[in-house]
Coordinates of C-alpha atoms and ligand atoms in Angstrom, one line a residue:
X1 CA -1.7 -24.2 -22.2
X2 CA 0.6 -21.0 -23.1
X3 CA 3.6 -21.6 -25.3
X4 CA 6.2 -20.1 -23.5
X5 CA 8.9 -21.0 -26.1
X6 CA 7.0 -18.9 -28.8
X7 CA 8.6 -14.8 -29.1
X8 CA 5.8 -12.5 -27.8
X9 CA 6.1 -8.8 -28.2
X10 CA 5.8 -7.7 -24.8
X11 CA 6.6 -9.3 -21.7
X12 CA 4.8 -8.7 -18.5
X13 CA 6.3 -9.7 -15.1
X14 CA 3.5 -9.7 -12.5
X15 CA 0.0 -10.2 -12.0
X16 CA -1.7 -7.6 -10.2
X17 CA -3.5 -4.1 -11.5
X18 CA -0.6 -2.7 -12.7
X19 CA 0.3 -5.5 -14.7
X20 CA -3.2 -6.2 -16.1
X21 CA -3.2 -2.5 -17.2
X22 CA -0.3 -2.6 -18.6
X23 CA -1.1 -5.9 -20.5
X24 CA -4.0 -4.2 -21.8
X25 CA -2.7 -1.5 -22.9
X26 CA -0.7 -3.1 -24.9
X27 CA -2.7 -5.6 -26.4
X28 CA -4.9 -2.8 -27.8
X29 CA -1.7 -1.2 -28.8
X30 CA -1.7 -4.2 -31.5
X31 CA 1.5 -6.4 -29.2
X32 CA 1.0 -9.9 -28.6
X33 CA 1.3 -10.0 -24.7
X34 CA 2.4 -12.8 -22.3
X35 CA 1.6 -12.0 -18.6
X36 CA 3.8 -14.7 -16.2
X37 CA 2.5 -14.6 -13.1
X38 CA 4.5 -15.9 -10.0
X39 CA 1.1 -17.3 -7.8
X40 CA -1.2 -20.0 -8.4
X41 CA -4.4 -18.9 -10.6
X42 CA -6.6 -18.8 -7.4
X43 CA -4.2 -16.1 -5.7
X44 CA -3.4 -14.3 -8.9
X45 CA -4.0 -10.7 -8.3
X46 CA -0.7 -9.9 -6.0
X47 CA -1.8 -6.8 -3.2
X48 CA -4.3 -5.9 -5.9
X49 CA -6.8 -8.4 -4.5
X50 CA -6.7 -6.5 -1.5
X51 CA -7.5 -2.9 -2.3
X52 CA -10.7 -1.1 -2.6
X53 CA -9.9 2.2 -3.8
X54 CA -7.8 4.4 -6.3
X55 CA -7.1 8.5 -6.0
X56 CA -7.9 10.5 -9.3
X57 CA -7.8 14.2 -10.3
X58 CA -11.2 14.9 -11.8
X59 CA -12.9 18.5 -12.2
X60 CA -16.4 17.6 -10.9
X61 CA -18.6 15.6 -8.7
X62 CA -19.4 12.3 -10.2
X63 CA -22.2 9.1 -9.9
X64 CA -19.5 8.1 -7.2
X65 CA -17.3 11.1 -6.4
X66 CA -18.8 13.7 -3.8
X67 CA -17.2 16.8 -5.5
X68 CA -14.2 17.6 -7.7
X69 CA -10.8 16.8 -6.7
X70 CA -8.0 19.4 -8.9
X71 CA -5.0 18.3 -10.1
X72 CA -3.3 21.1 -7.7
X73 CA -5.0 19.7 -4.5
X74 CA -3.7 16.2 -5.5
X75 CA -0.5 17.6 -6.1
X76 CA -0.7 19.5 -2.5
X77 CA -1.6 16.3 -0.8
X78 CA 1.1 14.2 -2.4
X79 CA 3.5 17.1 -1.4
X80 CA 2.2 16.9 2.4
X81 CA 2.6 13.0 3.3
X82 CA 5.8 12.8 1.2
X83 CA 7.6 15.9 2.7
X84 CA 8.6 17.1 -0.3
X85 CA 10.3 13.4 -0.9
X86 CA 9.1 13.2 -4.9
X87 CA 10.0 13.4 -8.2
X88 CA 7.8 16.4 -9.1
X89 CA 7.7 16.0 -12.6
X90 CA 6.7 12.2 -12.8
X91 CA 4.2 13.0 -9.8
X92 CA 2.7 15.6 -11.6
X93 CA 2.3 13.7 -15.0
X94 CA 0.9 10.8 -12.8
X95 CA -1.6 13.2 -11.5
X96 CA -2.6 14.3 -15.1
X97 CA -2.8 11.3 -16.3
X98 CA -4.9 10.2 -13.6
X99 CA -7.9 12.4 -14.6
X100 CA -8.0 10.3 -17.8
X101 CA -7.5 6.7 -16.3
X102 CA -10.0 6.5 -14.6
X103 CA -12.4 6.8 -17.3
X104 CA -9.6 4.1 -19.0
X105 CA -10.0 2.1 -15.8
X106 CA -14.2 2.1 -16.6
X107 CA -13.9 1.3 -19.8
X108 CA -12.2 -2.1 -19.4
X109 CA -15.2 -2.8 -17.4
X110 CA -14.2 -2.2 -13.6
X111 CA -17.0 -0.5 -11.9
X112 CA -17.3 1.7 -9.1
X113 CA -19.5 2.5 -6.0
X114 CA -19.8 5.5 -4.3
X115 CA -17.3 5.4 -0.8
X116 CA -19.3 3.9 2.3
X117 CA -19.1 6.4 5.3
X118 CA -16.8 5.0 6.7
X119 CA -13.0 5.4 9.1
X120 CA -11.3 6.9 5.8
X121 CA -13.4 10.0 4.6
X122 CA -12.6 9.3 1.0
X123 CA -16.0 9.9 -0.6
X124 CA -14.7 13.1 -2.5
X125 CA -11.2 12.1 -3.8
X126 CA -11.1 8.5 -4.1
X127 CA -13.3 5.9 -6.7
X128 CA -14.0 2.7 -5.0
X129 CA -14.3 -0.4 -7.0
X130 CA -17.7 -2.2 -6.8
X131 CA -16.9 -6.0 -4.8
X132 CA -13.5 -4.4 -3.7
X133 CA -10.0 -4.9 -5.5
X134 CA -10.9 -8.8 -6.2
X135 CA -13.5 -7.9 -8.6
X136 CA -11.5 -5.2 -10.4
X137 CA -9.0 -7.4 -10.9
X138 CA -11.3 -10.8 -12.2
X139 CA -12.6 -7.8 -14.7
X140 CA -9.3 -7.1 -15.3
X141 CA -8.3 -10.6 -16.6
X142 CA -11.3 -10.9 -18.4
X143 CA -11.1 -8.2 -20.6
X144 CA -7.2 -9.1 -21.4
X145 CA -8.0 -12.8 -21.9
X146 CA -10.9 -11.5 -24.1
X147 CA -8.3 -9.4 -26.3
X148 CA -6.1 -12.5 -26.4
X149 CA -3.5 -12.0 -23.4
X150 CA -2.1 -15.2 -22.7
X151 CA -1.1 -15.2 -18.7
X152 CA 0.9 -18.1 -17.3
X153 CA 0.3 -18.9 -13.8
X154 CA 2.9 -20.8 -11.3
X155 CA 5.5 -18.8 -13.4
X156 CA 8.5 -17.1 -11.6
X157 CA 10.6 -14.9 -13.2
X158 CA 13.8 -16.2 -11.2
X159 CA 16.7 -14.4 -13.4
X160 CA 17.1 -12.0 -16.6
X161 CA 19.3 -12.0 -19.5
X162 CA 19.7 -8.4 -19.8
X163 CA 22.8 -6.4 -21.9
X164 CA 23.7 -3.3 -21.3
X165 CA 20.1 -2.4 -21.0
X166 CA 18.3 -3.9 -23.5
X167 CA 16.2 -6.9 -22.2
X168 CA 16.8 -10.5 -24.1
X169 CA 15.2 -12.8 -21.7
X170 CA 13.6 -14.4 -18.8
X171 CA 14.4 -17.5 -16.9
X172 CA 10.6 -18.7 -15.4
X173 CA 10.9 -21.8 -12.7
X174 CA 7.8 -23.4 -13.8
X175 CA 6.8 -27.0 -12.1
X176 CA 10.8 -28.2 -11.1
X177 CA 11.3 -26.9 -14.8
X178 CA 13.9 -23.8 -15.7
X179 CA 12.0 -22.4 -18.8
X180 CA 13.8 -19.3 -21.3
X181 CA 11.2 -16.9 -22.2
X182 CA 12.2 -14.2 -25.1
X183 CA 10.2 -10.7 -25.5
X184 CA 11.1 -7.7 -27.9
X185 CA 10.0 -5.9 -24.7
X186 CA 9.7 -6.0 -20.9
X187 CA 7.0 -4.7 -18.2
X188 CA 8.4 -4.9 -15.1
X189 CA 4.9 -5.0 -12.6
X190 CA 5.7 -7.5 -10.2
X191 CA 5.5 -5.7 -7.1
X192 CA 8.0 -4.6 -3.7
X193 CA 10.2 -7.2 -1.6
X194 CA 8.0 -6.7 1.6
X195 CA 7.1 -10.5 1.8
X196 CA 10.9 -11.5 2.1
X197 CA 11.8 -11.2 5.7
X198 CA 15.4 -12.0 4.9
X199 CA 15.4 -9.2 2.8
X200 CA 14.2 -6.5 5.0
X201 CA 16.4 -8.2 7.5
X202 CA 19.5 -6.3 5.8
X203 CA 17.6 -2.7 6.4
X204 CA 15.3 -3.6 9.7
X205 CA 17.7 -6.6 11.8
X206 CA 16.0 -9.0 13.6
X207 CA 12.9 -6.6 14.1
X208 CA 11.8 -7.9 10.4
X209 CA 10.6 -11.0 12.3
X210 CA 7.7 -9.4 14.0
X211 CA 6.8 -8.0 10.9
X212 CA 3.1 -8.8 9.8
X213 CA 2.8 -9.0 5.6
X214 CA -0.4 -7.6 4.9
X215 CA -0.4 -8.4 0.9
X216 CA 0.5 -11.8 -0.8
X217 CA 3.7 -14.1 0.0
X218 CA 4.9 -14.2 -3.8
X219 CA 5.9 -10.3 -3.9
X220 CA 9.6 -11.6 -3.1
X221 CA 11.4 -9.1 -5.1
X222 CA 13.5 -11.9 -6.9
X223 CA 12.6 -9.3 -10.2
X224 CA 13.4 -6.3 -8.6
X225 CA 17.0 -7.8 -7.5
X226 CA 17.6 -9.2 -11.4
X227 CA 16.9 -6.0 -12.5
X228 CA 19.0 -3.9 -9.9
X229 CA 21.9 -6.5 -10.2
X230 CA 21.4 -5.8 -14.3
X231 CA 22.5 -2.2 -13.9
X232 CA 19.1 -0.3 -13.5
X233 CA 19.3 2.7 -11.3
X234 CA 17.6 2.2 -8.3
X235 CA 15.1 4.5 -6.1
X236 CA 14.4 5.0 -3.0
X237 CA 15.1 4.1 0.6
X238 CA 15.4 0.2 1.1
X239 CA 14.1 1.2 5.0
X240 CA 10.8 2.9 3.5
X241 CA 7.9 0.8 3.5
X242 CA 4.0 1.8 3.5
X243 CA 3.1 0.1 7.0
X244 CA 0.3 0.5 9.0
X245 CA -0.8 -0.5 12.6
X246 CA -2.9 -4.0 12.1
X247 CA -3.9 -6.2 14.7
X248 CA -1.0 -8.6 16.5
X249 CA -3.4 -11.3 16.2
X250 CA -3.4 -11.0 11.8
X251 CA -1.3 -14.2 10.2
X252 CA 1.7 -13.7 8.8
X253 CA 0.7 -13.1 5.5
X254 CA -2.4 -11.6 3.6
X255 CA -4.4 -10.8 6.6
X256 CA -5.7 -7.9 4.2
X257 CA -8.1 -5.0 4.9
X258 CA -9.9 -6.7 7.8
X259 CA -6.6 -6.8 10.0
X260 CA -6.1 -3.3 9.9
X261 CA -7.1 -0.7 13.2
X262 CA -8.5 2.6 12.5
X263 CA -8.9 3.7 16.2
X264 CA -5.5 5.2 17.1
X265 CA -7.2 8.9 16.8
X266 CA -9.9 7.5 19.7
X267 CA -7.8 6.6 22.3
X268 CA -3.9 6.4 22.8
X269 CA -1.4 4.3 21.6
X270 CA 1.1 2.6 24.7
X271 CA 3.8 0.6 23.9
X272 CA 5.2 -2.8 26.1
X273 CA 6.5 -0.2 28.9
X274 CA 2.8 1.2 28.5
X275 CA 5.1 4.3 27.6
X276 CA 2.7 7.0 25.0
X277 CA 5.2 7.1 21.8
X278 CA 3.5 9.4 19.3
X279 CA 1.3 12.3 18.9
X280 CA -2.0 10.3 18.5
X281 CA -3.9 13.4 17.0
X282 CA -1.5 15.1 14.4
X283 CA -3.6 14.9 11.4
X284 CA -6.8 13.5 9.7
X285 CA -6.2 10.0 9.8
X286 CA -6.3 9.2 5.6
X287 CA -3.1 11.4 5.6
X288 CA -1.6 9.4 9.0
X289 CA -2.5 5.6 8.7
X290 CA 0.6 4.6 6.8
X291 CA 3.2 5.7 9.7
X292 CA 2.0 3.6 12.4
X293 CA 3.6 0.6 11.4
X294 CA 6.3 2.2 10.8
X295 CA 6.6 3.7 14.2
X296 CA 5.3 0.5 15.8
X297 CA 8.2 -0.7 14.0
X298 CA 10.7 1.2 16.0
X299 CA 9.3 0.2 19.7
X300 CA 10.8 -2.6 21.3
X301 CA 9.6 -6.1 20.0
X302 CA 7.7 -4.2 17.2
X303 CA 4.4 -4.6 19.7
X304 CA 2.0 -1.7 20.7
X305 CA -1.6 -1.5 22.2
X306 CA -4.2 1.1 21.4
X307 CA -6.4 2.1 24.6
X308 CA -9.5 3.4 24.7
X309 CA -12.9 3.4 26.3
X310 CA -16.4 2.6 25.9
X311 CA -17.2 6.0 23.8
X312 CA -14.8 5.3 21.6
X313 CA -16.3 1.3 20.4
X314 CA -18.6 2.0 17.8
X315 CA -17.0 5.0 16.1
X316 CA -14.6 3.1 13.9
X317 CA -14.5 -0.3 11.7
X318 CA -13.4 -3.5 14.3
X319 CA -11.3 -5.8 12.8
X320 CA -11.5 -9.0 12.7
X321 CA -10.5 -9.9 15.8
X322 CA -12.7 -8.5 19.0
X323 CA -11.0 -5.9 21.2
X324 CA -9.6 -7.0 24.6
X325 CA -12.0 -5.6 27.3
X326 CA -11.9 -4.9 31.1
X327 CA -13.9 -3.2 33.5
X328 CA -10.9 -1.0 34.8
X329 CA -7.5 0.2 33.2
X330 CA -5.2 -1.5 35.6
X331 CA -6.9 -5.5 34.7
X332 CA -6.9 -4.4 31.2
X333 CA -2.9 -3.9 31.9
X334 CA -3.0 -7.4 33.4
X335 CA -5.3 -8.9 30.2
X336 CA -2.4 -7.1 27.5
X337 CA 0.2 -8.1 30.0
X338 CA 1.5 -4.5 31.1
X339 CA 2.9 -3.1 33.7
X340 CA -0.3 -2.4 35.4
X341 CA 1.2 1.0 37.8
X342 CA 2.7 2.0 34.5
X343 CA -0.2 1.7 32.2
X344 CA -2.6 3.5 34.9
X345 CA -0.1 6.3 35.4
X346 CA 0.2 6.8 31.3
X347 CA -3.8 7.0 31.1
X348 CA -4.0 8.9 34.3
X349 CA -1.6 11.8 33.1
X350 CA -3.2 11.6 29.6
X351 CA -6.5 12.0 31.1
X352 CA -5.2 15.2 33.1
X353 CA -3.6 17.2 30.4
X354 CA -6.9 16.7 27.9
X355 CA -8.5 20.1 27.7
X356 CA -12.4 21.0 27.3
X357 CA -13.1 21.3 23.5
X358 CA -15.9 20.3 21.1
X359 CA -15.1 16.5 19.7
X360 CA -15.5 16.0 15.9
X361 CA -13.4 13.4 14.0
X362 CA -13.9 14.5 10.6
X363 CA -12.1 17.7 11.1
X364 CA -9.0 19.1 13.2
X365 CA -11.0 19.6 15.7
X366 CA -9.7 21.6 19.2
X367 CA -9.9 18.7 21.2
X368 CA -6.3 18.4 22.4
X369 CA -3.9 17.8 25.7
X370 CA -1.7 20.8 27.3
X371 CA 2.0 20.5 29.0
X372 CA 1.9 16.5 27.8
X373 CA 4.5 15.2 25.9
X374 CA 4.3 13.6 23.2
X375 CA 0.8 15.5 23.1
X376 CA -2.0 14.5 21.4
X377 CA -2.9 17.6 18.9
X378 CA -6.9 17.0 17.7
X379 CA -9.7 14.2 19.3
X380 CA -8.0 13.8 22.6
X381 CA -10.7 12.9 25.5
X382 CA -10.5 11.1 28.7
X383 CA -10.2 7.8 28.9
X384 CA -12.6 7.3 31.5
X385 CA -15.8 5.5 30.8
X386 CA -16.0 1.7 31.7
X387 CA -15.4 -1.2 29.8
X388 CA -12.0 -0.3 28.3
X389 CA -10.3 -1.9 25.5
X390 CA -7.4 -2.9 24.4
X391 CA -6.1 -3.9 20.5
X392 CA -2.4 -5.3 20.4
X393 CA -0.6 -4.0 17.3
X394 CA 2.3 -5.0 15.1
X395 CA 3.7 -3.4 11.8
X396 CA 2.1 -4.4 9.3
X397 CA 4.0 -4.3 5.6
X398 CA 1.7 -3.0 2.9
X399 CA 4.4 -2.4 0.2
X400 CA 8.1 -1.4 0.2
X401 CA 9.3 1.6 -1.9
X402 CA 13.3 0.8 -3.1
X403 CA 12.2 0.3 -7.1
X404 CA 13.6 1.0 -10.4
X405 CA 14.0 4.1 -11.8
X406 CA 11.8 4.8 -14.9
X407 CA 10.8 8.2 -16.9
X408 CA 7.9 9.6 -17.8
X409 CA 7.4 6.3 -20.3
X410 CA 7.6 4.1 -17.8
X411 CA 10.7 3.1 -19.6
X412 CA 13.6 2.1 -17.1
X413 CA 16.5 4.0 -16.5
X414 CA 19.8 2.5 -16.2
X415 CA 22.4 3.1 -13.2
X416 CA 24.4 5.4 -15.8
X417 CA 21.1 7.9 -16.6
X418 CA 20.7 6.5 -19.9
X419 CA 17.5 5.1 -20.9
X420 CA 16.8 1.4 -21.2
X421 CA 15.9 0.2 -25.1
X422 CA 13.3 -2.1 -23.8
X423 CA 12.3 -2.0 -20.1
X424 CA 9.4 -0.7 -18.6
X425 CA 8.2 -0.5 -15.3
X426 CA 4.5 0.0 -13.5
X427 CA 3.4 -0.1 -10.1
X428 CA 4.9 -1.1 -6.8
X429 CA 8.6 -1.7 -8.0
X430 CA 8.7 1.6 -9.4
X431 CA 6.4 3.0 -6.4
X432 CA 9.5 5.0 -5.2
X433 CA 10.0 7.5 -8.1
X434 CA 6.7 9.2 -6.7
X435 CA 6.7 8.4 -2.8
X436 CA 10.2 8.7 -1.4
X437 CA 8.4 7.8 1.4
X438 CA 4.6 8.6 3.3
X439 CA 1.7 7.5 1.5
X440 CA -2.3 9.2 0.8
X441 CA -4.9 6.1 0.4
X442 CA -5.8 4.7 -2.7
X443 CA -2.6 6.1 -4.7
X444 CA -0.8 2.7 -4.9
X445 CA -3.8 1.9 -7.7
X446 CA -3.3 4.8 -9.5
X447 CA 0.5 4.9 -9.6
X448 CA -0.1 1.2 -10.9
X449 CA -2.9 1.9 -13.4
X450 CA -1.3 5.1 -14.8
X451 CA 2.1 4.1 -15.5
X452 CA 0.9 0.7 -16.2
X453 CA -1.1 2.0 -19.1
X454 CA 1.8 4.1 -20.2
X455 CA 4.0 1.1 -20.3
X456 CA 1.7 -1.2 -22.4
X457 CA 1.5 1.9 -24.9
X458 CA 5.2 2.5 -24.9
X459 CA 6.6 -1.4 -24.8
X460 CA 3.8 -1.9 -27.7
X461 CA 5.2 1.0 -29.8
X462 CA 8.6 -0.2 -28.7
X463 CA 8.1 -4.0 -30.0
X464 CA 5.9 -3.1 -33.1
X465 CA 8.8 -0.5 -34.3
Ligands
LIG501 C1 -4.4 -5.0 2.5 C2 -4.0 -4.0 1.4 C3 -5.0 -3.0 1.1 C4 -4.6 -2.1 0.1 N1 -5.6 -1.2 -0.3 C5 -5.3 -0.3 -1.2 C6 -6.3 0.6 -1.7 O1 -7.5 0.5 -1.4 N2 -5.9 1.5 -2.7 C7 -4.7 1.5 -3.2 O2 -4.4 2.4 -4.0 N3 -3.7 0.7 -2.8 C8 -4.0 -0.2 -1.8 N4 -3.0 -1.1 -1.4 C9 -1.7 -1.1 -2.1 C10 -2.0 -1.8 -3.5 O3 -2.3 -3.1 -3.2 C11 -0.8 -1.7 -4.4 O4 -0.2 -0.4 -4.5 C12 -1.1 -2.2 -5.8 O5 -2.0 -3.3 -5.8 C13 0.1 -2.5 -6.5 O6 -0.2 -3.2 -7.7 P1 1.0 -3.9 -8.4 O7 0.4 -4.5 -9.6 O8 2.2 -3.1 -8.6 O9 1.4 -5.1 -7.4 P2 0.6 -6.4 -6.9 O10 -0.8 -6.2 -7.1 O11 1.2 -6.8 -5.6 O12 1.1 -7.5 -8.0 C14 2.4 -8.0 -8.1 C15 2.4 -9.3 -8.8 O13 3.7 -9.7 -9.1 C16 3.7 -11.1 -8.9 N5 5.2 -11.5 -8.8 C17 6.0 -11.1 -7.8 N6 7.3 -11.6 -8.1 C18 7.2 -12.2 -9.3 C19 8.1 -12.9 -10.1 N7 9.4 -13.0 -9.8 N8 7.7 -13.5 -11.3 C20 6.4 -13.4 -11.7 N9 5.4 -12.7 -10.9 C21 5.8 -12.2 -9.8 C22 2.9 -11.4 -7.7 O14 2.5 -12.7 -7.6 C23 1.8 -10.4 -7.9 O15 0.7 -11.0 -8.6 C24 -3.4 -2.1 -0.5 C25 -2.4 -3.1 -0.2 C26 -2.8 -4.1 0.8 C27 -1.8 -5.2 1.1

């Protein structure tokens, strides 16, 4: 059982990778580190336990990595699905850093496997952990409980005792008890707001409802708010979110990896009014997951249905749930309950602007529709051959991006530009000072394993001073 009355050094709010990392690092900084962790042991791990993959600069082909992957071509990429929407210097530290971490990452005894062909085509650029993000994580505690990192499980963090920037305290609600918790420091890692609906009510309205929380339920943002409402400076939009398109069928919360549908560049994408929405084909789909919930999002009753035929089944990853099948397009209509004239007409003009090309979904290929609007830029083919199918879609939250503000420490900076004394920051809450909004697969792990690792260093150096 942890003492939580005893003073520890540093502080760690959260219990996912970033945390761990930054727990870590700071234990072998020499700190005496408490990790409070909001869920129950069994669902410790936050979003972490969901992932499978982080995005790291490195100079060459590895056991695991295809070929190399620069620091400038990670820096290019980051630029392309944020529009330009970053801080350039902390993205391009991260970046650096990254080349190192994940050699760090190995060394606390995470192991990786090389990418299976698979919907993503991440074989080159991205390391993926060996049993998935679970197994990272369980390596993750054991190596910090082996260094003597105390964690505390069913522990909230439910308010802050903070002075004009410098950290004093934490309130933790802890069975029906209100316990005070002091720290020379603070790591902030306890994640976005996406699983409080009454929260993204104030940015999204009543369309929050048909929200679908991919992660856990304990990322609430009760931190976050403490910490905004304590005078650090805030970034990024509230309304910016990474969401994807995952299947309307996925529970409300942590319906995870197996929930989400990777076939929207196979077929087209109708909403209820069986009304196309979006162009489809725009770009390779690693770079264009992450805005299909969002624009799922913006369609009436957050619903949507991707369509597609028989040649299209087998050439991406099902989800959990079947696809809806019929033998023609207008008693699929009827089985996804559209307008069936409206649904035909939508596939039947689709079908009439595709031109001839040679199909290839791992490249941009010249497959594409003419005089169609929106069109549908690369893999577009008729949607002709019998059985079709139908998935029904909803947004699906990954992660929210309003966070604190930090430097290139980690350390937190205050609404009035000046640095904290003793807050630190890693991973999703501070997600925004790098994606203002957009998102490339597998760079929520590194955000949280690089600045984690920087914020164990720096609280450690911080409290031992
Ligand atoms: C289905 C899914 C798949 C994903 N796949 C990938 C992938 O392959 N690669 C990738 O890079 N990213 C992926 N992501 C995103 C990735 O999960 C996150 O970017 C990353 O895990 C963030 O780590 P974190 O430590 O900041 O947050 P989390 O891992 O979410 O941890 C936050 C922790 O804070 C705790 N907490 C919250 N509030 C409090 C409080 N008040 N007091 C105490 N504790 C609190 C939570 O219980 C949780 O343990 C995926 C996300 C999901 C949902």
């Amino acid at each position: 059982m942890v003492d939580l009355t005893r003073k520890f050094d540093v502080l760690v709010v959260g219990g996912g990778n970033a945390a761990l990392c930054a727990a870590i690092s700071a234990r072998r900084s020499g700190a005496s580190v408490l990790v409070l962790e909001a869920a129950p042991r069994f669902y410790r791990g936050g979003n972490t336990r969901h992932t499978r993959n982080m995005r790291c600069a490195h100079d060459s082909a590895t056991e695991t990595l295809t070929g190399p992957y620069t620091e400038e071509e990670f820096w290019d990429d980051l630029l392309r699905v944020t529009d330009g929407d970053t801080d350039e210097e902390l993205a391009r530290h991260m970046i650096r850093q990254s080349k190192d971490v994940l050699h760090w990452v190995a060394a606390q005894g995470v192991r990786f496997q090389p990418s299976l062909g698979g919907t993503l085509s991440l074989g080159r650029t991205n390391s993926f952990f060996l049993g998935g993000g679970r197994a990272m994580l369980n390596t993750l505690y054991l190596t910090a409980e082996r260094l003597g990192v105390e964690a505390a499980y069913d522990a909230e963090v439910v308010a802050l005792e903070i002075d004009t920037g410098m950290f004093l305290s934490a309130t933790v609600a802890r069975g029906g008890e209100r316990i005070t918790v002091r720290a020379a420091t603070l790591i902030a890692a306890a994640g976005g707001f996406e699983a409080n609906i009454d929260w993204l009510k104030t940015y999204w309205g009543e369309a929050a409802e048909n929200f679908l929380i991919r992660g856990t339920r304990y990322n609430r943002g009760g931190l976050l708010k403490a910490l905004l409402d304590n005078g650090v400076g805030a970034v990024g939009d509230p309304r910016q979110c990474h969401a994807v398109a995952i299947d309307a069928r996925a529970p409300r919360f942590d319906g995870g990896i197996i929930t989400r549908l990777d076939c929207v560049v196979f077929g087209i994408v109708v909403n209820k009014h069986a009304q196309r929405f979006y162009d489809e084909g725009e770009d390779v789909w690693p770079k264009r997951y992450a805005i299909w919930g969002r624009l799922v999002a913006t369609q009436p009753d957050q619903i949507a249905y991707i369509i597609f035929d028989a040649t299209a089944l087998r050439l991406f990853m099902p989800s959990l749930y079947p696809p809806i099948e019929a033998a023609d397009i207008r008693s699929l209509a009827q089985k996804l309950k559209l307008d069936t004239d409206a649904l035909e007409r939508t596939v039947n003009d689709f079908n009439a602007a595709v031109r001839p090309g040679t199909f290839d979904h791992t490249v941009l290929d010249d497959c594409r529709t003419e005089g169609l609007s929106p069109p549908k830029s690369h893999w577009a083919r008729p949607i002709q051959v019998a059985p079709f199918y139908g998935y029904p879609v909803r947004p699906g939250i990954t992660f929210t991006y309003l966070g604190t503000r930090v430097n290139k420490e980690a350390r937190m900076v205050m609404s009035d530009g000046k640095p904290s004394s003793n807050m630190f920051a890693a991973g999703e809450i501070m997600a925004g000072n790098v994606l203002g909004r957009g998102y490339a697969a597998g760079i929520g792990m590194t955000i949280g394993s690089v600045f984690g690792r920087i914020a164990g260093q720096q609280a450690a150096a911080n409290a031992l001073n």
